[in-house]
Each structure stands twice: as C-alpha cells, then as structure tokens.
PDB file of C-alpha atoms in Angstrom:
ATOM      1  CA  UNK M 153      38.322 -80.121 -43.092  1.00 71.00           C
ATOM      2  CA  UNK M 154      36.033 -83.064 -42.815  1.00 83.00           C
ATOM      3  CA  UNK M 155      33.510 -83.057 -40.034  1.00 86.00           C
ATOM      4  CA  UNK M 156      34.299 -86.248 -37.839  1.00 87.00           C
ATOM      5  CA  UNK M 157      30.375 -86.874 -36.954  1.00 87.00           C
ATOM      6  CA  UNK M 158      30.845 -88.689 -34.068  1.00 89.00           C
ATOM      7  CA  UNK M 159      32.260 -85.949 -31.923  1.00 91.00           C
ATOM      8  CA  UNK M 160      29.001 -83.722 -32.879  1.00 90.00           C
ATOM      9  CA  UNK M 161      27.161 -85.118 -30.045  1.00 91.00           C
ATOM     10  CA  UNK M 162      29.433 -85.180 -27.216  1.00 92.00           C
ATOM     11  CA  UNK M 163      30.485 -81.604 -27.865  1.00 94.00           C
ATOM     12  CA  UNK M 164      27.070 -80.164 -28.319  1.00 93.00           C
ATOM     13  CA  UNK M 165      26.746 -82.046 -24.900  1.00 95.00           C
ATOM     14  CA  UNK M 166      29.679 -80.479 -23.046  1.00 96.00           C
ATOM     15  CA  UNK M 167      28.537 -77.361 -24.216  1.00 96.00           C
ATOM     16  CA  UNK M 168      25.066 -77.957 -22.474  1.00 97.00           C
ATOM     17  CA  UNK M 169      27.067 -78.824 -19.295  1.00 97.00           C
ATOM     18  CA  UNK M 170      29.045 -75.599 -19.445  1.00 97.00           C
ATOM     19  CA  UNK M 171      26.056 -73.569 -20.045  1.00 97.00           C
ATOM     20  CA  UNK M 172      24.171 -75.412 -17.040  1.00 97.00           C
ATOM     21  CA  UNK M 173      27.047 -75.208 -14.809  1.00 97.00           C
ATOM     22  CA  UNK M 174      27.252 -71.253 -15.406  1.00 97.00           C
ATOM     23  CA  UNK M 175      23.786 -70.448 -15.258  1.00 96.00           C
ATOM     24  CA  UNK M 176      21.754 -72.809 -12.200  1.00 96.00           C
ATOM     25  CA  UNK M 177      24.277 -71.074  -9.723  1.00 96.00           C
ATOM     26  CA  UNK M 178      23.254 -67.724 -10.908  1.00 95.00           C
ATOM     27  CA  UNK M 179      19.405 -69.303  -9.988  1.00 94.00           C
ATOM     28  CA  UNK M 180      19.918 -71.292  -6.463  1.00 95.00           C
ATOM     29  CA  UNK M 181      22.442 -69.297  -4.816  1.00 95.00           C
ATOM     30  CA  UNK M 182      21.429 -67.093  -2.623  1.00 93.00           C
ATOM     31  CA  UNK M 183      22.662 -63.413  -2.168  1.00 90.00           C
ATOM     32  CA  UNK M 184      24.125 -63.349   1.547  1.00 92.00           C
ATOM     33  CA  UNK M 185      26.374 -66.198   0.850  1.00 94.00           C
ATOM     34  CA  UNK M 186      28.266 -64.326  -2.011  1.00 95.00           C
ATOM     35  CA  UNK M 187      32.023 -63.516  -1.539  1.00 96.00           C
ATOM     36  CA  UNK M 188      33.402 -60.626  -3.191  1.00 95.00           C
ATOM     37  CA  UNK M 189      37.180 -61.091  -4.263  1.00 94.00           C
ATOM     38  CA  UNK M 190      37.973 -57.712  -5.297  1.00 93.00           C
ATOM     39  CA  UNK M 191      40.906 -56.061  -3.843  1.00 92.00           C
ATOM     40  CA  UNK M 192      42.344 -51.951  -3.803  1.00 92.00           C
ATOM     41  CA  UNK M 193      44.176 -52.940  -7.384  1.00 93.00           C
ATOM     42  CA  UNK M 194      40.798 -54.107  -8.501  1.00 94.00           C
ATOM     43  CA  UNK M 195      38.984 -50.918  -7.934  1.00 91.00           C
ATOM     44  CA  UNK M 196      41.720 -49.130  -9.610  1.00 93.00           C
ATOM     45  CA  UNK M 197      40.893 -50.301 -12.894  1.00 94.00           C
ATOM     46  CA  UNK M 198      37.932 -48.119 -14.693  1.00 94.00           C
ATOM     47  CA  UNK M 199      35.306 -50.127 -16.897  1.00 95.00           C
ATOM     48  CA  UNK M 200      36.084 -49.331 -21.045  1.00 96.00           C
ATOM     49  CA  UNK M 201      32.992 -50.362 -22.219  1.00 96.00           C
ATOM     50  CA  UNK M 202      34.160 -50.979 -25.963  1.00 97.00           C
ATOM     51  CA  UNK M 203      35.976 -54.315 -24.382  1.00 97.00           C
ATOM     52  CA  UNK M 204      32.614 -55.785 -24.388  1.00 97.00           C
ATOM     53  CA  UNK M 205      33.076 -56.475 -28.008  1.00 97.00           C
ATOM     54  CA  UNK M 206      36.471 -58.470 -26.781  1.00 97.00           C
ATOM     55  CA  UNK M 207      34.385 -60.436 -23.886  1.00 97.00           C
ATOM     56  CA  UNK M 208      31.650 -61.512 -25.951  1.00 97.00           C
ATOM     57  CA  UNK M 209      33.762 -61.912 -28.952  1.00 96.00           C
ATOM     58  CA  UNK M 210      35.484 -64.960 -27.642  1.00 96.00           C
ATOM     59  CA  UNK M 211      32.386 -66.853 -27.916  1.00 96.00           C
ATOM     60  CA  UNK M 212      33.345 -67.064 -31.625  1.00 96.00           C
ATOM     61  CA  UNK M 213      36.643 -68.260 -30.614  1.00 96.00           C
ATOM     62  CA  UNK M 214      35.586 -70.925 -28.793  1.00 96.00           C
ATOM     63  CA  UNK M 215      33.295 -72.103 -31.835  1.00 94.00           C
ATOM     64  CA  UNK M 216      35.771 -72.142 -33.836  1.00 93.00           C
ATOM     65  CA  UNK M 217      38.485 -74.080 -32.047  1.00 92.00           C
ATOM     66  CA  UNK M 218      34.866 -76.727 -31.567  1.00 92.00           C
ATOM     67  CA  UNK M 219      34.348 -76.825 -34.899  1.00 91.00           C
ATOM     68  CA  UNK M 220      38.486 -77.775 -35.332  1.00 90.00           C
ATOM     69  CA  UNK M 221      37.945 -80.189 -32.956  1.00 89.00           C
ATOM     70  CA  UNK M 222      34.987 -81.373 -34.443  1.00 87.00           C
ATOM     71  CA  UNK M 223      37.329 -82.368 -37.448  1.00 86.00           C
ATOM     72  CA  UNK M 224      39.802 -84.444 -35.452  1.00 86.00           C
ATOM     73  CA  UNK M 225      40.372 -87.746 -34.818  1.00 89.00           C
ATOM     74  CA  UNK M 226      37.893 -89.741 -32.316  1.00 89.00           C
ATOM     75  CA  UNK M 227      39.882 -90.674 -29.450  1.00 91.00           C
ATOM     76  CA  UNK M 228      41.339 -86.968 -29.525  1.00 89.00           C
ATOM     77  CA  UNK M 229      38.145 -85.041 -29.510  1.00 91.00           C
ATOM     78  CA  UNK M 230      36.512 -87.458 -26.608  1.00 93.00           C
ATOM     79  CA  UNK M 231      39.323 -86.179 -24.617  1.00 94.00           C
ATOM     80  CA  UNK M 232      38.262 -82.640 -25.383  1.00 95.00           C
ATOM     81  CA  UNK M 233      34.887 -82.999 -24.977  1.00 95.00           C
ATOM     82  CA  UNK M 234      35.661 -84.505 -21.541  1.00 96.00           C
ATOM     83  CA  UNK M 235      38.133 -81.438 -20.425  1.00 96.00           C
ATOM     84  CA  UNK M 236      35.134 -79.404 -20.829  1.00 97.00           C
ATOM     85  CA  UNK M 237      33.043 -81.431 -18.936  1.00 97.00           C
ATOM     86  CA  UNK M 238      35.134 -82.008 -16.245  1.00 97.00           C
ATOM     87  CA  UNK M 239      36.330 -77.956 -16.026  1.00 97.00           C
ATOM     88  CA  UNK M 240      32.542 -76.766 -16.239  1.00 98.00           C
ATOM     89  CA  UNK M 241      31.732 -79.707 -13.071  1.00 98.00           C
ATOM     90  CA  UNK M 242      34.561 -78.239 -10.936  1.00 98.00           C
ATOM     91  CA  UNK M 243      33.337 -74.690 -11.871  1.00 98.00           C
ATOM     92  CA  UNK M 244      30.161 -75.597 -10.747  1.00 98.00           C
ATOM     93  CA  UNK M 245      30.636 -77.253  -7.970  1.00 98.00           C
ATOM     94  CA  UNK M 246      33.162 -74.332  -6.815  1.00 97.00           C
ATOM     95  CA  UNK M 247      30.002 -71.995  -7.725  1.00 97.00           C
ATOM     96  CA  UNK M 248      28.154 -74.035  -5.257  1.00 97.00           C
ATOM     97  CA  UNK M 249      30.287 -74.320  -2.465  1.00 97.00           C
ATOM     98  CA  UNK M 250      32.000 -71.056  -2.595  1.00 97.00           C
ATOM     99  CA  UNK M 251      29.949 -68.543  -4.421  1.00 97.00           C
ATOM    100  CA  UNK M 252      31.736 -65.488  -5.701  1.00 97.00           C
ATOM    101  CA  UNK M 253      30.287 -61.813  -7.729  1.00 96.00           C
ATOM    102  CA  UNK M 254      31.154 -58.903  -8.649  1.00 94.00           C
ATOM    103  CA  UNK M 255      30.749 -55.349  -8.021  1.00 92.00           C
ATOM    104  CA  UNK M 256      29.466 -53.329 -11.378  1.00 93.00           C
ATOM    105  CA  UNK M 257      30.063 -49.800 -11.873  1.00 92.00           C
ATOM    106  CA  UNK M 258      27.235 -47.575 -13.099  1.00 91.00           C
ATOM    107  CA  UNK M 259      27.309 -47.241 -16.732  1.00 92.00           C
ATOM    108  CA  UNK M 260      26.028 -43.743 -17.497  1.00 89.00           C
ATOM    109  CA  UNK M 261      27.486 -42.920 -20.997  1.00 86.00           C
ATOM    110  CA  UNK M 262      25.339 -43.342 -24.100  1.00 89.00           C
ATOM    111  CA  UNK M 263      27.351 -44.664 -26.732  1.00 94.00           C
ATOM    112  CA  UNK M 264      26.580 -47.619 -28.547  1.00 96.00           C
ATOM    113  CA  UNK M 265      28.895 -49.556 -26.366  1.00 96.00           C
ATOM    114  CA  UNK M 266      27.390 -48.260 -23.503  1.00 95.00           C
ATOM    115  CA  UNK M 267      24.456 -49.551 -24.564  1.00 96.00           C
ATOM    116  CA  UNK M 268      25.501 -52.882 -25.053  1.00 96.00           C
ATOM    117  CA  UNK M 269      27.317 -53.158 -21.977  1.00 96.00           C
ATOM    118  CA  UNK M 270      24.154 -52.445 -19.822  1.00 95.00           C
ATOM    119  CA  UNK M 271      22.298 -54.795 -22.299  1.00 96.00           C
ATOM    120  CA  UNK M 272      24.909 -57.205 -20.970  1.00 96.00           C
ATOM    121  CA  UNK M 273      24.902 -56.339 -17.376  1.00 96.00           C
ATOM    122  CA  UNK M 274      20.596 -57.058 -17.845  1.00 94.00           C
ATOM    123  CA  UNK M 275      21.047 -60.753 -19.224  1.00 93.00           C
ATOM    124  CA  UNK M 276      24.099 -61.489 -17.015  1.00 92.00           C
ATOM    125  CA  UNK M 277      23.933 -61.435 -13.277  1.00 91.00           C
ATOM    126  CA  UNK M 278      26.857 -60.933 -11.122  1.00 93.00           C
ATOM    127  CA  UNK M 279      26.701 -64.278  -9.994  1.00 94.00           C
ATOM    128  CA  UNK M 280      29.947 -66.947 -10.647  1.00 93.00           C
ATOM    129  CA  UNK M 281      33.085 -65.015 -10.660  1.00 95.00           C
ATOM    130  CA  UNK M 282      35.561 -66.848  -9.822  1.00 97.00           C
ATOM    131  CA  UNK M 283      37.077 -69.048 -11.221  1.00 97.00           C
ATOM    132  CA  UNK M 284      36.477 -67.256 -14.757  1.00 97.00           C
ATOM    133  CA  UNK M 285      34.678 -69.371 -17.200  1.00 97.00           C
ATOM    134  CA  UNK M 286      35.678 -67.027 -19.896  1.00 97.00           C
ATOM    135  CA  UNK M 287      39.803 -68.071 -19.070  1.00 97.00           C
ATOM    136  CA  UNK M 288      38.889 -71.104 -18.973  1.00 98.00           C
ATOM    137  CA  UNK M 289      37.729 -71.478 -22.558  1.00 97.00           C
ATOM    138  CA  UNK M 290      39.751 -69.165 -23.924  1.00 97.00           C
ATOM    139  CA  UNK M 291      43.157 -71.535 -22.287  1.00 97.00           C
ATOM    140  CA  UNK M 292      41.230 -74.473 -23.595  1.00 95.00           C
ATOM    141  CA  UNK M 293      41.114 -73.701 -26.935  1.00 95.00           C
ATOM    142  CA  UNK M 294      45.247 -72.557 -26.427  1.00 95.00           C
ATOM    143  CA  UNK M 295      45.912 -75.763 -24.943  1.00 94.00           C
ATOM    144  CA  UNK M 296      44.291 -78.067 -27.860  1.00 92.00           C
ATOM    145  CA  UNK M 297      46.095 -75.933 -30.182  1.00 91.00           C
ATOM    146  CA  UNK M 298      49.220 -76.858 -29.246  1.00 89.00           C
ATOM    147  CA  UNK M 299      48.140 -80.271 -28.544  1.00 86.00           C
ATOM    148  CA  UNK M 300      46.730 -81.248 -31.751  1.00 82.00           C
ATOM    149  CA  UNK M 301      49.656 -79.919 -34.109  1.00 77.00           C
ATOM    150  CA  UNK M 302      47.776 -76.805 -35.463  1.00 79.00           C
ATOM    151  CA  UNK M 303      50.265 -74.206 -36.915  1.00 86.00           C
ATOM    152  CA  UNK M 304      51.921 -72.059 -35.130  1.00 90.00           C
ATOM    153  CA  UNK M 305      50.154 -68.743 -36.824  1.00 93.00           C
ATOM    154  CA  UNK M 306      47.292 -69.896 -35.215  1.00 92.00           C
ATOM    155  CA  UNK M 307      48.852 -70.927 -32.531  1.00 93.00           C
ATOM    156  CA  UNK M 308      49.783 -67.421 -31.640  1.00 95.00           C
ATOM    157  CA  UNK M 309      46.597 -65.477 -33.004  1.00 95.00           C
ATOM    158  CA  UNK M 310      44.832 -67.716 -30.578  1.00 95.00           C
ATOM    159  CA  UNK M 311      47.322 -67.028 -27.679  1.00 96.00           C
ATOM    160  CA  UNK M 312      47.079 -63.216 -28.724  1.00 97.00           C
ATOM    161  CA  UNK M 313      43.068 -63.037 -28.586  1.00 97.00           C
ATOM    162  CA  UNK M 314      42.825 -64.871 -25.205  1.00 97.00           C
ATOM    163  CA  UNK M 315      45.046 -62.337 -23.773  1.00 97.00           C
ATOM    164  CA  UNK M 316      43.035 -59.973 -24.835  1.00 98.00           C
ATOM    165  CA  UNK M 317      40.141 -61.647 -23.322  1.00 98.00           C
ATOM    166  CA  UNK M 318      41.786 -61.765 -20.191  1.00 98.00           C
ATOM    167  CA  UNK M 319      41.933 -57.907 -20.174  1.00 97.00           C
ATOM    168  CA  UNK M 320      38.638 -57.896 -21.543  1.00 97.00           C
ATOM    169  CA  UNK M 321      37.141 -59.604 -18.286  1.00 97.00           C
ATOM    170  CA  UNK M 322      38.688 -56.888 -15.914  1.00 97.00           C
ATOM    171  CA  UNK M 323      37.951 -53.694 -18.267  1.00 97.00           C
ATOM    172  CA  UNK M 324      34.312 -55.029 -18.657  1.00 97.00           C
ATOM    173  CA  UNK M 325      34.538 -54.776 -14.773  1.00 96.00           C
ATOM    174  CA  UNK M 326      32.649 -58.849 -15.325  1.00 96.00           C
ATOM    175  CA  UNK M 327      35.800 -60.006 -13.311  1.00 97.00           C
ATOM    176  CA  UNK M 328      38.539 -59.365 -10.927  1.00 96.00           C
ATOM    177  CA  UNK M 329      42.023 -60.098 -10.856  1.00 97.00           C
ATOM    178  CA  UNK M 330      42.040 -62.958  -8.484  1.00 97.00           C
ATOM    179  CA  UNK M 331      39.171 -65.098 -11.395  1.00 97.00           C
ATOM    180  CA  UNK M 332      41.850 -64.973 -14.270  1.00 97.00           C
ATOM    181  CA  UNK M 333      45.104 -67.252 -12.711  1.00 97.00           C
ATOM    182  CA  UNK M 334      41.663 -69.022 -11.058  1.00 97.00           C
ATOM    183  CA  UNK M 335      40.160 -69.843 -14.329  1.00 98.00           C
ATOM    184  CA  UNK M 336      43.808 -70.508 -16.278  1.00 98.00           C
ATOM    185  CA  UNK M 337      43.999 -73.078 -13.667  1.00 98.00           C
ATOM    186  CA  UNK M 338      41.315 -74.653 -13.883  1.00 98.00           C
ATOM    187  CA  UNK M 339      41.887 -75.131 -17.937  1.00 97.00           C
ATOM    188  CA  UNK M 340      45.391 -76.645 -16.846  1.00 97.00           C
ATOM    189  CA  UNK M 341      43.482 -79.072 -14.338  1.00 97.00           C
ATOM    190  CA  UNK M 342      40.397 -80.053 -16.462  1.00 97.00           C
ATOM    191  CA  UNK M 343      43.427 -81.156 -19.219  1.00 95.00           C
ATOM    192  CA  UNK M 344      45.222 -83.278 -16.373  1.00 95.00           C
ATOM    193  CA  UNK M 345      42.323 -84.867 -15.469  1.00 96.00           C
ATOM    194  CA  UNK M 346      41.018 -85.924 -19.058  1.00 94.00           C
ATOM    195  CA  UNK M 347      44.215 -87.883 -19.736  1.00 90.00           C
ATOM    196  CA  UNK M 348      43.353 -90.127 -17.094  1.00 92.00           C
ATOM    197  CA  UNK M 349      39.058 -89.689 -17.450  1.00 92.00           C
ATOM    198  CA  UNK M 350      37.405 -90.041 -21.047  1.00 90.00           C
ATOM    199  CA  UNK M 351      34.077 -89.905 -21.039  1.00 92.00           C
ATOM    200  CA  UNK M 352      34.235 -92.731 -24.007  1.00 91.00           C
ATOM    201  CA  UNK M 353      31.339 -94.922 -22.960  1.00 91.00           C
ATOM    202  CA  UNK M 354      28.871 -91.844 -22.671  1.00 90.00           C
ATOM    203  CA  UNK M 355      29.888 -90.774 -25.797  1.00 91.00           C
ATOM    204  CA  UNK M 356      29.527 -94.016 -27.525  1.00 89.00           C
ATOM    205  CA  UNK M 357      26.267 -94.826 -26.056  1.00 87.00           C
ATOM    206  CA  UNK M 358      25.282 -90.982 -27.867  1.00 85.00           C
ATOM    207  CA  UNK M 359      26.417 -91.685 -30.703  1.00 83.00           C
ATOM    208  CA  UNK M 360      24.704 -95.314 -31.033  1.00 84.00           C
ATOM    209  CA  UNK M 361      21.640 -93.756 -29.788  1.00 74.00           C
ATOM    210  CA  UNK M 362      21.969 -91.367 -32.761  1.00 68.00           C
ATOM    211  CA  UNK M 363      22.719 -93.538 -35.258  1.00 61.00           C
ATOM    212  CA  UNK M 364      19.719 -95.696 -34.114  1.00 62.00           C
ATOM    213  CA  UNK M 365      17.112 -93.238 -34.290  1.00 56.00           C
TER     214      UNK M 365
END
C-alpha cells in the first residue's frame, strides 16, 4: 500500500487531540467532583490481570487501521481524521462537565502480569471513565473497515479483537459496564457528525504549511 502523504499530518494531529483530550482532564479535574458509575454487577466482576495485554494491545490496532487509512484516498481519510477529532472533543468536553473514575482493586499477586498491571495503574490515573476512549477507537477502526471496502477477514478479526477489548476494559477493572455502550456511542456519533463536518481547510492549510517548509 502506498502512503497517501497528505493524510500524515492531519492524523498525527487527531492523534495529539485524542491524547490531549484524555490526559488534561486527568490534570484539572478535581477529586470531589468525580462520579463513580459502577453498579452491584460491576463489583461482581474480579480483575484478571493477564487482560492487560488485551487493553494495551489495542493500541497496535488502532495503528494499524491509521496506517490503512493513511493509504486511502484524500477526501476519505479527512473524514477520518475528523471522526477522531470530533469523538476525542465530545469526550473531553464530557470529561469536563461530567467527570467520571473508577474504583481499582488492590493488586497483590506477583506475576509478571501483576506487575504490569500496577505499572499501569502508576502511569494511568482513574480519571475519565466514561465514555470509554478505548471503545471508542476500537468501533472506529470497525466502522472504517466496513466503510472503506476492506475484506471481510479483516473485517471480522477486527470485530473479534475489539470485543475482546471490550472485556478487556472491565477485567482490567480500567472500566465499568455503563463506559462501553457510552464509548460505542460515541464512535457511532463522531461518524454522523463527520459526514456533515470535514475538517478540510485545517488540513489543507497543514499540509501547505508542510510542503512549504
């Protein structure tokens, strides 16, 4: 697949969106106005640590389906770019105004996915639950598989590892039930929106920019 360069910048920019849209709510909001979502089911379900592997897995999903996107036409990648945009905005703005976490368990074990779990628990706060970011990428990159005409092996493999992700979220005890539906959602919405808002100018104007300099 040949790289289509001038979809380099606005993804490595909707990625820096995401990334700021997860992480400044984790710095400004303050602890007593967090909300905790969990309900009886919730507690029912005991942390498997090995899952972590699953949840931080999916990160290579994601680049992957980037990098396919990265290949596509113009017109169809802006659109992509944008969905992200637009999903990690109402994320953060959700973050903002209603402010959800988590409640960990104490990981006591000592295996090495014990050990990786607390490693995770120490760079990731318990800060922006809801809706899940990690559904919402993982339905993204299901959605613009089926969009773009990709086969349907992949199709399926793709459908098969965000489920898993799903289940990874609530056995890495990083989530609750109520985030998943929350952050499918907001994959479906982000999509909606982007047929109607391309950000085509800002793109343009990075990729003249680039080309300039």
């Amino acid at each position: 697949m040949k790289l289509n360069k001038k979809l380099v910048l606005p993804f490595i920019l909707s990625i820096v969106v995401y990334l700021l849209s997860y992480q400044i709510p984790k710095i400004v909001v303050p602890e007593y106005r967090l909300h905790y979502l969990n309900i009886s089911l919730d507690d029912q379900i005991k942390i498997w640590t090995p899952m972590f592997i699953v949840y931080v897995g999916a990160f290579f999903q994601w680049a992957y389906a980037i990098y396919i996107l990265c290949c596509k036409q113009t017109e169809k990648g802006y659109r992509y770019a944008s969905a992200i945009i637009i999903g990690s905005l109402i994320g953060f703005i959700t973050f903002i105004v209603y402010p959800t976490a988590i409640t960990r368990p104490e990981i006591i074990g000592d295996s090495i996915f014990d050990r990786f779990a607390r490693f995770i628990y120490s760079v990731d706060n318990v800060i922006c639950a809801c809706p899940s970011f990690h559904c919402f990428c993982s339905t993204i990159v299901i959605l613009f598989i089926k969009d773009c005409g990709e086969s349907k092996k992949l199709l399926y493999i793709n459908m098969f590892i965000s489920l898993l992700v799903y289940i990874s979220t609530l056995l890495t005890k990083q989530h609750v039930l109520i985030d998943i539906p929350f952050g499918i959602l907001l994959a479906f919405v982000a999509m909606w929106i982007s047929k109607k808002v391309v950000f085509t100018k800002l793109f343009d104007k990075l990729n003249s920019f680039l080309i300039n300099n």
